PDB file of C-alpha atoms and ligand atoms in Angstrom:
ATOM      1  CA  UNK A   1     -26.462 -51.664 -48.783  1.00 54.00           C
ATOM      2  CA  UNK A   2     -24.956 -52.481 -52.123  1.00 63.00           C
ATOM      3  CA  UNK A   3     -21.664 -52.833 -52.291  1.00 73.00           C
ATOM      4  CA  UNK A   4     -19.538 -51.100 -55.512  1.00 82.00           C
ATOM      5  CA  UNK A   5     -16.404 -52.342 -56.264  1.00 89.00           C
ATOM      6  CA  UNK A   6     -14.391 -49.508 -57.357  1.00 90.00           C
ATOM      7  CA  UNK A   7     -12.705 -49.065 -60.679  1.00 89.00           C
ATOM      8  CA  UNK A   8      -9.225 -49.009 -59.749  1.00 91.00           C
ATOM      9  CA  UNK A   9      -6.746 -51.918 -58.547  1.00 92.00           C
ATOM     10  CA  UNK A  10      -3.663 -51.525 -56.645  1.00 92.00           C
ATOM     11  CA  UNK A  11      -1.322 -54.683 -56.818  1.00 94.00           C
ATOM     12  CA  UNK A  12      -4.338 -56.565 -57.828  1.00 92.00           C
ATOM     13  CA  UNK A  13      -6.202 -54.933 -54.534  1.00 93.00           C
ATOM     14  CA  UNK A  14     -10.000 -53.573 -55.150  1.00 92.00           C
ATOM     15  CA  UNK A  15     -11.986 -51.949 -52.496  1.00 91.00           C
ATOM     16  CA  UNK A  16     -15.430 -51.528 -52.271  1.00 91.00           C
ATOM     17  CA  UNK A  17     -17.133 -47.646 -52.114  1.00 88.00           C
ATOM     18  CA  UNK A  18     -18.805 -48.471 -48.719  1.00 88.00           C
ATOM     19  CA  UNK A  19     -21.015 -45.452 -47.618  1.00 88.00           C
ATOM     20  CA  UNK A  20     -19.549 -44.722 -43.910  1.00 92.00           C
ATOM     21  CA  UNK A  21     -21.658 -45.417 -40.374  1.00 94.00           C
ATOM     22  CA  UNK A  22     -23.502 -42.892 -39.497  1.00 96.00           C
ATOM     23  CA  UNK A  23     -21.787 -43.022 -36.109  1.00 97.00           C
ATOM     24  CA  UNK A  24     -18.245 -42.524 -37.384  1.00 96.00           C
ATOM     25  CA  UNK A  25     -20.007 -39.841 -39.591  1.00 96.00           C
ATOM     26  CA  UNK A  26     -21.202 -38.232 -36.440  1.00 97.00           C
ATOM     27  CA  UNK A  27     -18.317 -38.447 -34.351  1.00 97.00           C
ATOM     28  CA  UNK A  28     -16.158 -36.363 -37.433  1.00 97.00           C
ATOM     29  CA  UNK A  29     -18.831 -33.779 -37.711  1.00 97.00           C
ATOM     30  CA  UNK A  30     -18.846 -33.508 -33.902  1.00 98.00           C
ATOM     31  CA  UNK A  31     -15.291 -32.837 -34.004  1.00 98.00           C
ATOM     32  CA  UNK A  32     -15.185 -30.233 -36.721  1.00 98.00           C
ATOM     33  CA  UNK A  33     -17.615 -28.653 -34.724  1.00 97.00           C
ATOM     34  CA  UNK A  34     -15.898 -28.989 -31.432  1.00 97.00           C
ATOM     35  CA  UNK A  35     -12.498 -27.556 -32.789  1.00 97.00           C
ATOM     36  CA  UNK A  36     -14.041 -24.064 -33.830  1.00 97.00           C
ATOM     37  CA  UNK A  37     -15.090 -23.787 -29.808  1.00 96.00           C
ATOM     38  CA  UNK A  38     -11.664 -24.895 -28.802  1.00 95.00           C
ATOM     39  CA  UNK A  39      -9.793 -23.206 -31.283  1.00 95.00           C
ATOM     40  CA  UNK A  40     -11.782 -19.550 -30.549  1.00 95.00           C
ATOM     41  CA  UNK A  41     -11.673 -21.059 -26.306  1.00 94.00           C
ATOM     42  CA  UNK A  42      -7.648 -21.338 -26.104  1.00 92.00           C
ATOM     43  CA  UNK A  43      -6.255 -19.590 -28.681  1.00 91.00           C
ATOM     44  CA  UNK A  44      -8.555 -16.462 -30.031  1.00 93.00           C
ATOM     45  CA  UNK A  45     -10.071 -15.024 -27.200  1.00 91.00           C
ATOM     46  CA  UNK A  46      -7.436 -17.277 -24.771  1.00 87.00           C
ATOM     47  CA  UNK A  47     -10.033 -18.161 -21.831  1.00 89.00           C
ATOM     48  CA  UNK A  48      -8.680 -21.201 -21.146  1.00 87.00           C
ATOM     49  CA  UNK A  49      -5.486 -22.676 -20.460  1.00 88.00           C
ATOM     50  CA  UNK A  50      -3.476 -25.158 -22.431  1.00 90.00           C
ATOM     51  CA  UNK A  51      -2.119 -28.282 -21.099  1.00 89.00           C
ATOM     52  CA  UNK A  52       1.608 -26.538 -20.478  1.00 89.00           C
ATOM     53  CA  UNK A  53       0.200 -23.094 -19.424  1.00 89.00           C
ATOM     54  CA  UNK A  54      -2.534 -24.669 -16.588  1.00 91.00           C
ATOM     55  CA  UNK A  55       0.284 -27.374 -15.263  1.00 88.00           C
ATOM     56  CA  UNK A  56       2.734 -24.446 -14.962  1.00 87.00           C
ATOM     57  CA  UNK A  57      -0.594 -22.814 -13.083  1.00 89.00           C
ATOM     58  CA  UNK A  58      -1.060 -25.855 -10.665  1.00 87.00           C
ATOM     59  CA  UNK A  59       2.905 -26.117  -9.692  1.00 79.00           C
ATOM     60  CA  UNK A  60       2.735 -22.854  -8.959  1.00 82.00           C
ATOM     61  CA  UNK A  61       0.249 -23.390  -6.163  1.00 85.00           C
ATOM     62  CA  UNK A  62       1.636 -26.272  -5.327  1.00 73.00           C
ATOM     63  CA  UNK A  63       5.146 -24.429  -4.847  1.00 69.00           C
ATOM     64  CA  UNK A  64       2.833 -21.563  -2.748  1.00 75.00           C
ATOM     65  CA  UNK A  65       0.966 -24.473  -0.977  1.00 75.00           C
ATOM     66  CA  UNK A  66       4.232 -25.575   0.339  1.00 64.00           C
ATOM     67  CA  UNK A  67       5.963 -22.293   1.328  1.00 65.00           C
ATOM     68  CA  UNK A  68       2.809 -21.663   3.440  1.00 74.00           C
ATOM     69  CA  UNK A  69       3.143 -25.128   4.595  1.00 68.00           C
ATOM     70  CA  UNK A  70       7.072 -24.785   5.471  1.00 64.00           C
ATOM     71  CA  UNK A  71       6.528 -21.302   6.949  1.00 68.00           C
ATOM     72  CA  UNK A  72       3.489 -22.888   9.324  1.00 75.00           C
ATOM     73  CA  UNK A  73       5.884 -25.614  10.003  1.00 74.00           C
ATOM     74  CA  UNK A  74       9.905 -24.326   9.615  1.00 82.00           C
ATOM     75  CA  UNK A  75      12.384 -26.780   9.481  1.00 89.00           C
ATOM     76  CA  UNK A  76      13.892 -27.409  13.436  1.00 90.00           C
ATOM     77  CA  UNK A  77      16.678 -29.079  14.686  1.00 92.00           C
ATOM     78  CA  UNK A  78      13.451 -31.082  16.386  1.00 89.00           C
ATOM     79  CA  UNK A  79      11.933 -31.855  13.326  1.00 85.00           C
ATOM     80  CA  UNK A  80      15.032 -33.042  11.541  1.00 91.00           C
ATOM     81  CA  UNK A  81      15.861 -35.220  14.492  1.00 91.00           C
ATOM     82  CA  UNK A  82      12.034 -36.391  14.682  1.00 86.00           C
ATOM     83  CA  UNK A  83      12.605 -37.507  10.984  1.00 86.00           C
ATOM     84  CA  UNK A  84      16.297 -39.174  11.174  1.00 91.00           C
ATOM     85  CA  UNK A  85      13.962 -41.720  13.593  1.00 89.00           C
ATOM     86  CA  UNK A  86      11.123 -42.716  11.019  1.00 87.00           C
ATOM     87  CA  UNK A  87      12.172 -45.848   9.437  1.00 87.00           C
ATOM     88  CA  UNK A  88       9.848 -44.565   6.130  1.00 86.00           C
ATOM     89  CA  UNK A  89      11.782 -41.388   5.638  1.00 85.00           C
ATOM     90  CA  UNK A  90      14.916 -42.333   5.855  1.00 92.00           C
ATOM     91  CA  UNK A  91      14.438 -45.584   3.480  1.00 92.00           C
ATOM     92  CA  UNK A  92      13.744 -43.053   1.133  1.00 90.00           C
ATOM     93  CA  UNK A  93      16.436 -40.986   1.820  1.00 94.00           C
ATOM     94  CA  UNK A  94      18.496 -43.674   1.579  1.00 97.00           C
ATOM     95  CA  UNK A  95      17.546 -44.448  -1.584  1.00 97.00           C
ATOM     96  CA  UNK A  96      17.860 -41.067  -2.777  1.00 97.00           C
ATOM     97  CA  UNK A  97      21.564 -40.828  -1.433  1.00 98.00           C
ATOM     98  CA  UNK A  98      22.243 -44.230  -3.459  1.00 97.00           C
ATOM     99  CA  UNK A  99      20.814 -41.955  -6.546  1.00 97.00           C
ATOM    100  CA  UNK A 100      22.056 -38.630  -5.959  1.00 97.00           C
ATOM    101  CA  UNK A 101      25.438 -38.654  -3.401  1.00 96.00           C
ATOM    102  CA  UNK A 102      26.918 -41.898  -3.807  1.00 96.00           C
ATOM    103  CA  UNK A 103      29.315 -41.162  -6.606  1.00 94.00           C
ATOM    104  CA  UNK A 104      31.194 -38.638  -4.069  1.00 93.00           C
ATOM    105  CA  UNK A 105      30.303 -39.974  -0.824  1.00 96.00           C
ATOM    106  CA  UNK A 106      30.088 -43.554  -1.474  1.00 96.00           C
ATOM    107  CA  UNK A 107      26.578 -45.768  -0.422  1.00 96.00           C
ATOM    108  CA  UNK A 108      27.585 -46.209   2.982  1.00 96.00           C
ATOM    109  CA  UNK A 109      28.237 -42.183   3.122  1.00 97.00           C
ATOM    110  CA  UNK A 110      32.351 -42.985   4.405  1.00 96.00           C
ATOM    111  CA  UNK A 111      33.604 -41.218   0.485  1.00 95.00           C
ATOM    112  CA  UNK A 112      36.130 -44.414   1.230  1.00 95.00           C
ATOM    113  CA  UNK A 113      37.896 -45.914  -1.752  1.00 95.00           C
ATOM    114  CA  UNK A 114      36.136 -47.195  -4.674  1.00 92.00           C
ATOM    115  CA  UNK A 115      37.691 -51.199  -6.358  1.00 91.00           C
ATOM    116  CA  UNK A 116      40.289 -48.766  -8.186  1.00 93.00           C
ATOM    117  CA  UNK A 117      41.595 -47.361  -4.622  1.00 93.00           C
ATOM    118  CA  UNK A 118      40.229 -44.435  -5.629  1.00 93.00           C
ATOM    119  CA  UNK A 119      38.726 -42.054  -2.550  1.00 93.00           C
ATOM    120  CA  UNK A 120      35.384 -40.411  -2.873  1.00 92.00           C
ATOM    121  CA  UNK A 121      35.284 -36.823  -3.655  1.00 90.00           C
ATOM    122  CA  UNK A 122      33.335 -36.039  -0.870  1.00 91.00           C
ATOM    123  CA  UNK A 123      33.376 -35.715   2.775  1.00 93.00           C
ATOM    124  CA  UNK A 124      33.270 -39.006   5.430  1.00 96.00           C
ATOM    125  CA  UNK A 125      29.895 -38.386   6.103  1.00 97.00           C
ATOM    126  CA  UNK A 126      29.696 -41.102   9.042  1.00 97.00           C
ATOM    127  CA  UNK A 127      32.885 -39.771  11.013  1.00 95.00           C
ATOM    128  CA  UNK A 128      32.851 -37.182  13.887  1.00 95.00           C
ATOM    129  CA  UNK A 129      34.330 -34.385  12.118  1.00 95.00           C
ATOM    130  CA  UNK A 130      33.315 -31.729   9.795  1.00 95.00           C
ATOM    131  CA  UNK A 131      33.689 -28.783   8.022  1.00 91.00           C
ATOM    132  CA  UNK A 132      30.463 -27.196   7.745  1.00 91.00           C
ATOM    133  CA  UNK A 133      28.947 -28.379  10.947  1.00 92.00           C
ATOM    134  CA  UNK A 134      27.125 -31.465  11.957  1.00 94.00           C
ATOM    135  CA  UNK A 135      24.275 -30.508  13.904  1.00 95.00           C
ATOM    136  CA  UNK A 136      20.999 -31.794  12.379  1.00 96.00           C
ATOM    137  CA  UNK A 137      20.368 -27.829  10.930  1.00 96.00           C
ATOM    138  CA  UNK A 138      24.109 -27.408   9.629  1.00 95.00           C
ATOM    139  CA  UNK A 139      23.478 -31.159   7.317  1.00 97.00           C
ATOM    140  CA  UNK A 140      20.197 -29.714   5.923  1.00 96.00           C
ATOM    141  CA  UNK A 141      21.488 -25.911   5.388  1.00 95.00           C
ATOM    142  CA  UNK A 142      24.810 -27.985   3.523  1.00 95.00           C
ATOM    143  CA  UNK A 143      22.192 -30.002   1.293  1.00 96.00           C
ATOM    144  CA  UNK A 144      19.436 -27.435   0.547  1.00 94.00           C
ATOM    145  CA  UNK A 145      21.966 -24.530  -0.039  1.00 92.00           C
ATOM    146  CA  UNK A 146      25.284 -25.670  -0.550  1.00 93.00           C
ATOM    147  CA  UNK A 147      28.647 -25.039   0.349  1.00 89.00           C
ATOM    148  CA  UNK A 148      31.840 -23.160  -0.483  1.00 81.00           C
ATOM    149  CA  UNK A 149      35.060 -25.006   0.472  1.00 73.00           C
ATOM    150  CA  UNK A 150      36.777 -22.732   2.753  1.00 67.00           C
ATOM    151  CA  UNK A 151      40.292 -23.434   0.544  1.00 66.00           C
ATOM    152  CA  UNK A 152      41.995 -20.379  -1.454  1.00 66.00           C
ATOM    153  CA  UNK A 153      43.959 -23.092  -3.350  1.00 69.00           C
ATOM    154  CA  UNK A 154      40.840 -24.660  -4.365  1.00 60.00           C
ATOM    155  CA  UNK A 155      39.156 -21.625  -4.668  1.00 58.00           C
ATOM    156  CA  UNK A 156      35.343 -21.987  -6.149  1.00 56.00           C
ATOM    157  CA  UNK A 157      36.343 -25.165  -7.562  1.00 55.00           C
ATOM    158  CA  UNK A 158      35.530 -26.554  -4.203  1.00 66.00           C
ATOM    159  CA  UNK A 159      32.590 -27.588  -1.986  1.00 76.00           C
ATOM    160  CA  UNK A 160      29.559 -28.624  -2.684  1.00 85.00           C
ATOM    161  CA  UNK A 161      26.267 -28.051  -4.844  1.00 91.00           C
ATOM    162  CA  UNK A 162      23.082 -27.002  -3.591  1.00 94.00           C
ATOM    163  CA  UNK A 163      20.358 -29.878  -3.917  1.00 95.00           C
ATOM    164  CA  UNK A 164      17.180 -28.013  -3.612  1.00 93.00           C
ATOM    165  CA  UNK A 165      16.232 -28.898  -7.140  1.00 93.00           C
ATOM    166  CA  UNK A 166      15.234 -32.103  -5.963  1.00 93.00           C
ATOM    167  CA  UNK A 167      12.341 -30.412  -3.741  1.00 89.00           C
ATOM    168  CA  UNK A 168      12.627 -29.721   0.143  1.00 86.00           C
ATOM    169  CA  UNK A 169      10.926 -33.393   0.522  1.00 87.00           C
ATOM    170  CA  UNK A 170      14.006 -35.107  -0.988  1.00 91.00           C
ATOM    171  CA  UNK A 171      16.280 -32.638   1.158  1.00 94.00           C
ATOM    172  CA  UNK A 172      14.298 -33.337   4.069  1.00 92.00           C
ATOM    173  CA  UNK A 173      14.902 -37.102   3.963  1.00 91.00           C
ATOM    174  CA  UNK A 174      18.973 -37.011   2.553  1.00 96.00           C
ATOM    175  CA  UNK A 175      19.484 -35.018   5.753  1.00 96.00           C
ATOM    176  CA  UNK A 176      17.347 -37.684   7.988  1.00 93.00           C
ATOM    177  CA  UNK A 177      19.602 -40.145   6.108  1.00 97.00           C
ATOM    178  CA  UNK A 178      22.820 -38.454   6.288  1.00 97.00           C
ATOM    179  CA  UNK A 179      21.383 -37.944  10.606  1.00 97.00           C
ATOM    180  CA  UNK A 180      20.947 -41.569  10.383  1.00 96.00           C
ATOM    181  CA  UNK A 181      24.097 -42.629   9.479  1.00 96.00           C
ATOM    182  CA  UNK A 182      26.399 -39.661  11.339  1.00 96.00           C
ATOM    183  CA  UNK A 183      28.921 -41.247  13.482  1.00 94.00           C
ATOM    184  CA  UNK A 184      28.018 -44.609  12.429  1.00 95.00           C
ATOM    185  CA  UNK A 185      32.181 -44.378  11.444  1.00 95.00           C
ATOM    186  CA  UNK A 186      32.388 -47.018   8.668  1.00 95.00           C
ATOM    187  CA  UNK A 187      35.086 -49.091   8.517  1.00 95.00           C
ATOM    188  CA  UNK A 188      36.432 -48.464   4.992  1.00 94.00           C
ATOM    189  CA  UNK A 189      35.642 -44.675   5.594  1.00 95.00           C
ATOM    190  CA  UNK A 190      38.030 -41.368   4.424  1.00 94.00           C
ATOM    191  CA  UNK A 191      40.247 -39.401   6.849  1.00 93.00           C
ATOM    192  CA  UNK A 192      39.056 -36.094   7.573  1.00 92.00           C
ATOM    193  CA  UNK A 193      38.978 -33.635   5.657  1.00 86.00           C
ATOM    194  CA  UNK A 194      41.769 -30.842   6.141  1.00 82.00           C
ATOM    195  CA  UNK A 195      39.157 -28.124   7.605  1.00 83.00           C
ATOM    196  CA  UNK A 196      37.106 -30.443   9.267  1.00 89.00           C
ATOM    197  CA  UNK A 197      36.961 -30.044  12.928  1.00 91.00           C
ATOM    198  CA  UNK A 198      36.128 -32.373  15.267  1.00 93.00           C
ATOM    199  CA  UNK A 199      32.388 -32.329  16.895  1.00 88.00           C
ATOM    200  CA  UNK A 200      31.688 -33.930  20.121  1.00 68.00           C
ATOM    201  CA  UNK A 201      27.768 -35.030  19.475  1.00 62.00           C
TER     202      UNK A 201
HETATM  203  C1  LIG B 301      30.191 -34.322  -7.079  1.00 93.61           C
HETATM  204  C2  LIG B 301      30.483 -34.850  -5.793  1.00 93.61           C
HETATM  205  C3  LIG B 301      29.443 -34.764  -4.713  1.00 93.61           C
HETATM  206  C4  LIG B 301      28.139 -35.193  -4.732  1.00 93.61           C
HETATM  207  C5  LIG B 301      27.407 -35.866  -5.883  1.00 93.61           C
HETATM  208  C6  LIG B 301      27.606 -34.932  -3.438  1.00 93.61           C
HETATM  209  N1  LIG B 301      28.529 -34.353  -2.651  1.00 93.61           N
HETATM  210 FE1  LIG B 301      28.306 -33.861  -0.677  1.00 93.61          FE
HETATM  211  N2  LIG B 301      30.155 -33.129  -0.675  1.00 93.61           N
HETATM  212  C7  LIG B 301      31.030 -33.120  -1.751  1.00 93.61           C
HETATM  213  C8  LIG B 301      32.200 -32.381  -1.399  1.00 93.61           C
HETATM  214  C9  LIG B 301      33.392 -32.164  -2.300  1.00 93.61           C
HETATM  215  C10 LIG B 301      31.978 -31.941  -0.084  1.00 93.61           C
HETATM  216  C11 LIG B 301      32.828 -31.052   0.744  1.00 93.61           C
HETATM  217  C12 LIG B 301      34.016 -31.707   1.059  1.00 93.61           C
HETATM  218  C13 LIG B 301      35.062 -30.690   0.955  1.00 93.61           C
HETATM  219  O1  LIG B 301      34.742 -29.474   0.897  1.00 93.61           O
HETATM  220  O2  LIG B 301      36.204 -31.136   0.942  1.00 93.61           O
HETATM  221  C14 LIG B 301      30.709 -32.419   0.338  1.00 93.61           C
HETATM  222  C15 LIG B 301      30.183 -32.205   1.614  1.00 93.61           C
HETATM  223  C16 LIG B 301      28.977 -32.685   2.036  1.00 93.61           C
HETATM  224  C17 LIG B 301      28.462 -32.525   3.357  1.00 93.61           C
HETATM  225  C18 LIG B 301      29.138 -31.757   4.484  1.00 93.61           C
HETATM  226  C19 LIG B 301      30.206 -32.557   5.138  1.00 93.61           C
HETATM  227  C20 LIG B 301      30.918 -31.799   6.208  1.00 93.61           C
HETATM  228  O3  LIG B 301      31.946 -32.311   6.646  1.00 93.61           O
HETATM  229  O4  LIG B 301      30.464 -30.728   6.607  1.00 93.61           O
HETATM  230  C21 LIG B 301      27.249 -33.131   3.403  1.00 93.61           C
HETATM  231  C22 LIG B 301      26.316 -33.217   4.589  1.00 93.61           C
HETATM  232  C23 LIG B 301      27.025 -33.680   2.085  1.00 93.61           C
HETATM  233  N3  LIG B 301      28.101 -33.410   1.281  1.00 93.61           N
HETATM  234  C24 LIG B 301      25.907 -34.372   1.708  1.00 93.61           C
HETATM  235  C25 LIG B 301      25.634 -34.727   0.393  1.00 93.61           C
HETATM  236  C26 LIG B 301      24.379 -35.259  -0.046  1.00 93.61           C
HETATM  237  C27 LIG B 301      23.181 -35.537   0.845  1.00 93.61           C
HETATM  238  C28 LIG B 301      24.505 -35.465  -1.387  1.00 93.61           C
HETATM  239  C29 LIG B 301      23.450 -35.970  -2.353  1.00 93.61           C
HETATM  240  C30 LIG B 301      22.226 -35.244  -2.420  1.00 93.61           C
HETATM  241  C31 LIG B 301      25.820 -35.087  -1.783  1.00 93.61           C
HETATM  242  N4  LIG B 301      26.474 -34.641  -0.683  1.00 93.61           N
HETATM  243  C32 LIG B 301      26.313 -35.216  -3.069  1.00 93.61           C
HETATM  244  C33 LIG B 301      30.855 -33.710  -2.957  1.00 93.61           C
HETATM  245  C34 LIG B 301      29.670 -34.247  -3.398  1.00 93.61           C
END
């Protein structure tokens, strides 16, 4: 192969009028080509699906893959209390509390005061009272659906979010956290909470 300089010179640059390999030649005509299938494949005649359309596709069976899976296996005050005593799940729920909860209900789940004096804005998780129950199925219904603070004064400013964005997995292991730590009664933990009633278990 001889090699041509080329007429011009940039910044006192030449380059040479190589022919190019027949391999990189190959691999530009076989993409040319390949774009007319695809193109006519996903967006002409639309037989397949693109990237965002087939991943909305597979969470959607993933989402019906679950329900089937929840419905063959609904959440029980058994199951919750079955989970509250795997060291696995509630590492992970602890770790999701420290992520998601702590800024209202402190790491240790007491809502106690923060190095300002400052008291959580949530409930004493680790005490023996509460408002909205806390029975293994009451903590899980509080996470996964939320609650409305019973208070006219603080009308719907009150209560808590629902956390079922983060997937019935995550909910499942906050509440085997939260079971973990209930009536653990932290020593730097907040009083009750006006509506809270006291539970014996
Ligand atoms: C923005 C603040 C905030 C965050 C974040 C938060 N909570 Fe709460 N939580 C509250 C408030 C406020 C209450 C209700 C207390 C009240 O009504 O006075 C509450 C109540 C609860 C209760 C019921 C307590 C009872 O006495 O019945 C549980 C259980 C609970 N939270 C768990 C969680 C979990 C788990 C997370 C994290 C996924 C979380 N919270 C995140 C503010 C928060």
């Amino acid at each position: 192969m001889t090699a041509e300089v080329r007429s011009h010179t940039y910044d006192g640059i030449q380059e040479f009028d190589n022919r190019l390999p027949n391999w990189w030649l190959w691999t530009f005509y076989g993409a040319c080509i390949f774009s007319v299938f695809f193109w006519i494949h996903y967006h002409t005649i639309g037989t397949g699906d693109l990237p965002g359309e087939a991943y909305l596709v597979e969470q959607r069976k993933a989402a019906a893959a679950l329900e089937a899976e929840m419905k063959k296996n609904p959440v029980t005050e058994e199951r919750l209390l079955q989970l509250a005593e795997n060291p696995t799940f509630v590492a992970d729920g602890k770790a999701l509390f420290v992520q998601h909860c702590s800024t209202c209900h402190r790491e240790n789940g007491g809502a106690g005061k923060d190095q300002f004096g400052t008291p959580g804005a949530g409930a004493n998780l680790t005490d023996d009272y509460w408002i909205y129950g806390g029975d293994p199925m009451a903590i899980y219904q509080t996470i996964l659906e939320g609650r409305q603070f019973p208070d006219p004064e603080i009308g719907s400013n009150g209560g808590m979010q629902s956390w079922r964005h983060l997937g019935t997995g995550s909910v499942l292991r906050l509440a085997a956290f939260v079971l973990s730590i209930k009536g653990s009664n932290v020593s730097d933990g907040k009083a009750p909470e006006k509506y809270a009633k006291k539970q014996a278990k």
